[in-house]
mmCIF file of C-alpha atoms in Angstrom:
data_model
loop_
_atom_site.group_PDB
_atom_site.id
_atom_site.type_symbol
_atom_site.label_atom_id
_atom_site.label_comp_id
_atom_site.label_asym_id
_atom_site.label_seq_id
_atom_site.Cartn_x
_atom_site.Cartn_y
_atom_site.Cartn_z
ATOM 1 C CA UNK A 1 0.000 0.000 0.000
ATOM 2 C CA UNK A 2 1.220 3.468 -0.873
ATOM 3 C CA UNK A 3 1.972 5.867 2.002
ATOM 4 C CA UNK A 4 -0.466 8.774 2.317
ATOM 5 C CA UNK A 5 0.692 11.683 0.182
ATOM 6 C CA UNK A 6 -0.550 15.241 0.214
ATOM 7 C CA UNK A 7 -1.164 15.399 -3.535
ATOM 8 C CA UNK A 8 -0.621 13.679 -6.867
ATOM 9 C CA UNK A 9 0.920 15.892 -9.542
ATOM 10 C CA UNK A 10 -0.494 15.042 -12.962
ATOM 11 C CA UNK A 11 1.254 17.796 -14.952
ATOM 12 C CA UNK A 12 3.920 20.329 -14.080
ATOM 13 C CA UNK A 13 5.206 22.769 -16.698
ATOM 14 C CA UNK A 14 8.168 23.776 -14.539
ATOM 15 C CA UNK A 15 9.778 20.428 -15.386
ATOM 16 C CA UNK A 16 9.739 20.822 -19.176
ATOM 17 C CA UNK A 17 9.811 24.597 -19.668
ATOM 18 C CA UNK A 18 13.574 25.027 -19.070
ATOM 19 C CA UNK A 19 14.344 22.096 -21.355
ATOM 20 C CA UNK A 20 12.049 23.516 -24.044
ATOM 21 C CA UNK A 21 13.622 26.958 -23.765
ATOM 22 C CA UNK A 22 17.135 25.558 -24.169
ATOM 23 C CA UNK A 23 16.034 23.422 -27.133
ATOM 24 C CA UNK A 24 14.349 26.374 -28.856
ATOM 25 C CA UNK A 25 17.368 28.642 -28.372
ATOM 26 C CA UNK A 26 19.680 25.925 -29.673
ATOM 27 C CA UNK A 27 17.489 25.209 -32.712
ATOM 28 C CA UNK A 28 17.063 28.930 -33.374
ATOM 29 C CA UNK A 29 20.796 29.497 -33.140
ATOM 30 C CA UNK A 30 21.508 26.656 -35.558
ATOM 31 C CA UNK A 31 18.897 27.858 -38.050
ATOM 32 C CA UNK A 32 20.048 31.476 -37.800
ATOM 33 C CA UNK A 33 23.714 30.496 -38.060
ATOM 34 C CA UNK A 34 23.042 28.298 -41.073
ATOM 35 C CA UNK A 35 21.169 31.161 -42.714
ATOM 36 C CA UNK A 36 24.010 33.592 -42.055
ATOM 37 C CA UNK A 37 26.614 31.193 -43.456
ATOM 38 C CA UNK A 38 24.813 30.308 -46.691
ATOM 39 C CA UNK A 39 24.258 32.196 -49.876
ATOM 40 C CA UNK A 40 21.096 32.128 -51.874
ATOM 41 C CA UNK A 41 17.424 32.792 -51.386
ATOM 42 C CA UNK A 42 16.974 30.278 -48.554
ATOM 43 C CA UNK A 43 19.319 32.116 -46.163
ATOM 44 C CA UNK A 44 16.616 34.683 -45.303
ATOM 45 C CA UNK A 45 13.961 32.083 -44.340
ATOM 46 C CA UNK A 46 16.545 30.268 -42.196
ATOM 47 C CA UNK A 47 17.398 33.481 -40.354
ATOM 48 C CA UNK A 48 13.697 34.291 -39.904
ATOM 49 C CA UNK A 49 12.995 30.796 -38.519
ATOM 50 C CA UNK A 50 15.968 31.144 -36.175
ATOM 51 C CA UNK A 51 14.761 34.491 -34.867
ATOM 52 C CA UNK A 52 11.199 33.169 -34.431
ATOM 53 C CA UNK A 53 12.400 30.129 -32.464
ATOM 54 C CA UNK A 54 14.511 32.294 -30.176
ATOM 55 C CA UNK A 55 11.570 34.700 -29.794
ATOM 56 C CA UNK A 56 9.326 31.792 -28.797
ATOM 57 C CA UNK A 57 11.885 30.695 -26.203
ATOM 58 C CA UNK A 58 11.934 34.223 -24.755
ATOM 59 C CA UNK A 59 8.114 34.344 -24.693
ATOM 60 C CA UNK A 60 7.907 31.014 -22.839
ATOM 61 C CA UNK A 61 10.550 32.157 -20.362
ATOM 62 C CA UNK A 62 8.813 35.475 -19.706
ATOM 63 C CA UNK A 63 5.416 33.775 -19.345
ATOM 64 C CA UNK A 64 6.771 31.296 -16.824
ATOM 65 C CA UNK A 65 8.530 34.073 -14.941
ATOM 66 C CA UNK A 66 5.521 36.419 -14.841
ATOM 67 C CA UNK A 67 2.693 33.916 -14.360
ATOM 68 C CA UNK A 68 4.535 30.988 -12.787
ATOM 69 C CA UNK A 69 4.482 27.331 -13.710
ATOM 70 C CA UNK A 70 1.229 25.583 -14.505
ATOM 71 C CA UNK A 71 0.422 22.498 -12.436
ATOM 72 C CA UNK A 72 -2.463 20.043 -12.503
ATOM 73 C CA UNK A 73 -2.831 17.984 -9.349
ATOM 74 C CA UNK A 74 -5.197 15.852 -7.314
ATOM 75 C CA UNK A 75 -5.475 16.828 -3.653
ATOM 76 C CA UNK A 76 -7.919 16.038 -0.854
ATOM 77 C CA UNK A 77 -9.636 19.329 -1.886
ATOM 78 C CA UNK A 78 -10.239 18.040 -5.443
ATOM 79 C CA UNK A 79 -8.627 18.631 -8.842
ATOM 80 C CA UNK A 80 -6.569 21.816 -8.817
ATOM 81 C CA UNK A 81 -5.068 23.630 -11.799
ATOM 82 C CA UNK A 82 -2.658 26.262 -10.550
ATOM 83 C CA UNK A 83 -0.723 28.911 -12.401
ATOM 84 C CA UNK A 84 1.761 30.488 -10.059
ATOM 85 C CA UNK A 85 -0.215 31.412 -6.925
ATOM 86 C CA UNK A 86 -3.674 31.307 -8.564
ATOM 87 C CA UNK A 87 -5.726 28.134 -8.139
ATOM 88 C CA UNK A 88 -8.708 26.921 -10.114
ATOM 89 C CA UNK A 89 -10.476 24.135 -8.241
ATOM 90 C CA UNK A 90 -12.875 21.390 -9.203
ATOM 91 C CA UNK A 91 -14.037 20.625 -5.640
ATOM 92 C CA UNK A 92 -14.151 17.108 -4.264
ATOM 93 C CA UNK A 93 -17.923 17.480 -3.730
ATOM 94 C CA UNK A 94 -18.427 17.685 -7.500
ATOM 95 C CA UNK A 95 -16.240 14.665 -8.356
ATOM 96 C CA UNK A 96 -18.302 11.568 -9.119
ATOM 97 C CA UNK A 97 -15.487 9.269 -10.130
ATOM 98 C CA UNK A 98 -11.985 8.892 -11.479
ATOM 99 C CA UNK A 99 -10.733 5.975 -13.528
ATOM 100 C CA UNK A 100 -9.828 4.518 -16.879
ATOM 101 C CA UNK A 101 -11.893 4.940 -20.014
ATOM 102 C CA UNK A 102 -10.951 2.442 -22.696
ATOM 103 C CA UNK A 103 -11.721 3.672 -26.184
ATOM 104 C CA UNK A 104 -11.867 1.560 -29.328
ATOM 105 C CA UNK A 105 -8.584 1.537 -31.156
ATOM 106 C CA UNK A 106 -6.981 4.077 -28.854
ATOM 107 C CA UNK A 107 -5.044 4.188 -25.635
ATOM 108 C CA UNK A 108 -6.865 4.116 -22.296
ATOM 109 C CA UNK A 109 -7.524 7.546 -20.810
ATOM 110 C CA UNK A 110 -7.359 8.520 -17.165
ATOM 111 C CA UNK A 111 -10.632 10.407 -16.789
ATOM 112 C CA UNK A 112 -12.464 12.355 -14.123
ATOM 113 C CA UNK A 113 -16.260 12.463 -14.099
ATOM 114 C CA UNK A 114 -17.949 15.350 -12.308
ATOM 115 C CA UNK A 115 -21.509 16.323 -11.422
ATOM 116 C CA UNK A 116 -22.575 19.194 -13.647
ATOM 117 C CA UNK A 117 -25.396 20.072 -11.251
ATOM 118 C CA UNK A 118 -22.875 20.746 -8.464
ATOM 119 C CA UNK A 119 -20.457 22.519 -10.792
ATOM 120 C CA UNK A 120 -22.533 24.164 -13.534
ATOM 121 C CA UNK A 121 -19.574 26.098 -14.908
ATOM 122 C CA UNK A 122 -16.178 24.468 -15.196
ATOM 123 C CA UNK A 123 -13.237 26.810 -14.448
ATOM 124 C CA UNK A 124 -11.868 28.234 -17.699
ATOM 125 C CA UNK A 125 -8.430 26.697 -17.166
ATOM 126 C CA UNK A 126 -9.928 23.193 -16.934
ATOM 127 C CA UNK A 127 -12.100 23.469 -20.064
ATOM 128 C CA UNK A 128 -9.400 22.234 -22.467
ATOM 129 C CA UNK A 129 -9.449 18.913 -20.567
ATOM 130 C CA UNK A 130 -13.179 18.387 -21.106
ATOM 131 C CA UNK A 131 -13.859 15.699 -23.710
ATOM 132 C CA UNK A 132 -17.621 15.531 -23.180
ATOM 133 C CA UNK A 133 -19.957 17.235 -20.733
ATOM 134 C CA UNK A 134 -19.139 15.980 -17.264
ATOM 135 C CA UNK A 135 -15.874 14.214 -18.199
ATOM 136 C CA UNK A 136 -12.282 15.469 -18.178
ATOM 137 C CA UNK A 137 -9.354 13.610 -19.722
ATOM 138 C CA UNK A 138 -6.459 13.870 -17.285
ATOM 139 C CA UNK A 139 -3.934 11.754 -19.191
ATOM 140 C CA UNK A 140 -3.401 9.103 -21.848
ATOM 141 C CA UNK A 141 -2.140 5.829 -20.376
ATOM 142 C CA UNK A 142 0.723 4.413 -22.409
ATOM 143 C CA UNK A 143 4.350 3.451 -21.951
ATOM 144 C CA UNK A 144 5.350 5.848 -24.713
ATOM 145 C CA UNK A 145 6.869 9.281 -24.127
ATOM 146 C CA UNK A 146 4.272 11.807 -23.009
ATOM 147 C CA UNK A 147 1.923 9.202 -21.590
ATOM 148 C CA UNK A 148 1.156 8.119 -18.064
ATOM 149 C CA UNK A 149 2.514 4.724 -17.035
ATOM 150 C CA UNK A 150 0.365 1.971 -15.559
ATOM 151 C CA UNK A 151 2.234 2.083 -12.238
ATOM 152 C CA UNK A 152 1.277 5.766 -11.941
ATOM 153 C CA UNK A 153 -2.374 4.839 -12.509
ATOM 154 C CA UNK A 154 -2.090 2.323 -9.670
ATOM 155 C CA UNK A 155 -0.741 5.043 -7.354
ATOM 156 C CA UNK A 156 -3.547 7.392 -8.403
ATOM 157 C CA UNK A 157 -6.156 4.701 -7.772
ATOM 158 C CA UNK A 158 -4.798 4.097 -4.270
ATOM 159 C CA UNK A 159 -4.741 7.854 -3.629
ATOM 160 C CA UNK A 160 -8.315 8.349 -4.889
ATOM 161 C CA UNK A 161 -9.575 5.516 -2.710
ATOM 162 C CA UNK A 162 -7.578 6.609 0.364
ATOM 163 C CA UNK A 163 -8.831 10.217 0.151
ATOM 164 C CA UNK A 164 -12.344 9.347 -1.051
ATOM 165 C CA UNK A 165 -12.200 11.515 -4.156
ATOM 166 C CA UNK A 166 -15.124 9.670 -5.735
ATOM 167 C CA UNK A 167 -15.533 6.141 -6.994
ATOM 168 C CA UNK A 168 -12.840 4.451 -9.046
ATOM 169 C CA UNK A 169 -14.356 3.655 -12.438
ATOM 170 C CA UNK A 170 -13.179 1.574 -15.350
ATOM 171 C CA UNK A 171 -15.379 2.046 -18.403
ATOM 172 C CA UNK A 172 -15.418 1.266 -22.078
ATOM 173 C CA UNK A 173 -16.279 4.035 -24.487
#
């Protein structure tokens, strides 16, 4: 059995933002350098792409600095999306269930079902997660990069059951 934890972090942009910034600056520098070293019509587009990539890196860095990192986490209070110090909460009272939704031909999804009568308007920051009224997709479960691993789902299930965040559901869609 998993020890009681204060929260389960589902997403955290502070982990990947620095890596993304470095990658964008590196790619922009390579593209800009290649454009400066070549002759011909394609040198200008290479320089433009390089400048745009570096500009995107600066914009991501400034956004993270000004607004703070974005985090999506499960806590005993419910599902919380935070950006810096601001929190947008889907309260535990509105959560009906959390679990796996198996779709035909696709990967299983870790989903959260909520009662629309108790939460008539979903916080704006959580709306991109909504796949159908009353259901949020929290993650895709796969062993591939960018997916949630099955052992993480097991930890989440134990956490949901320990903190009574709704029923654990496994459904087919």
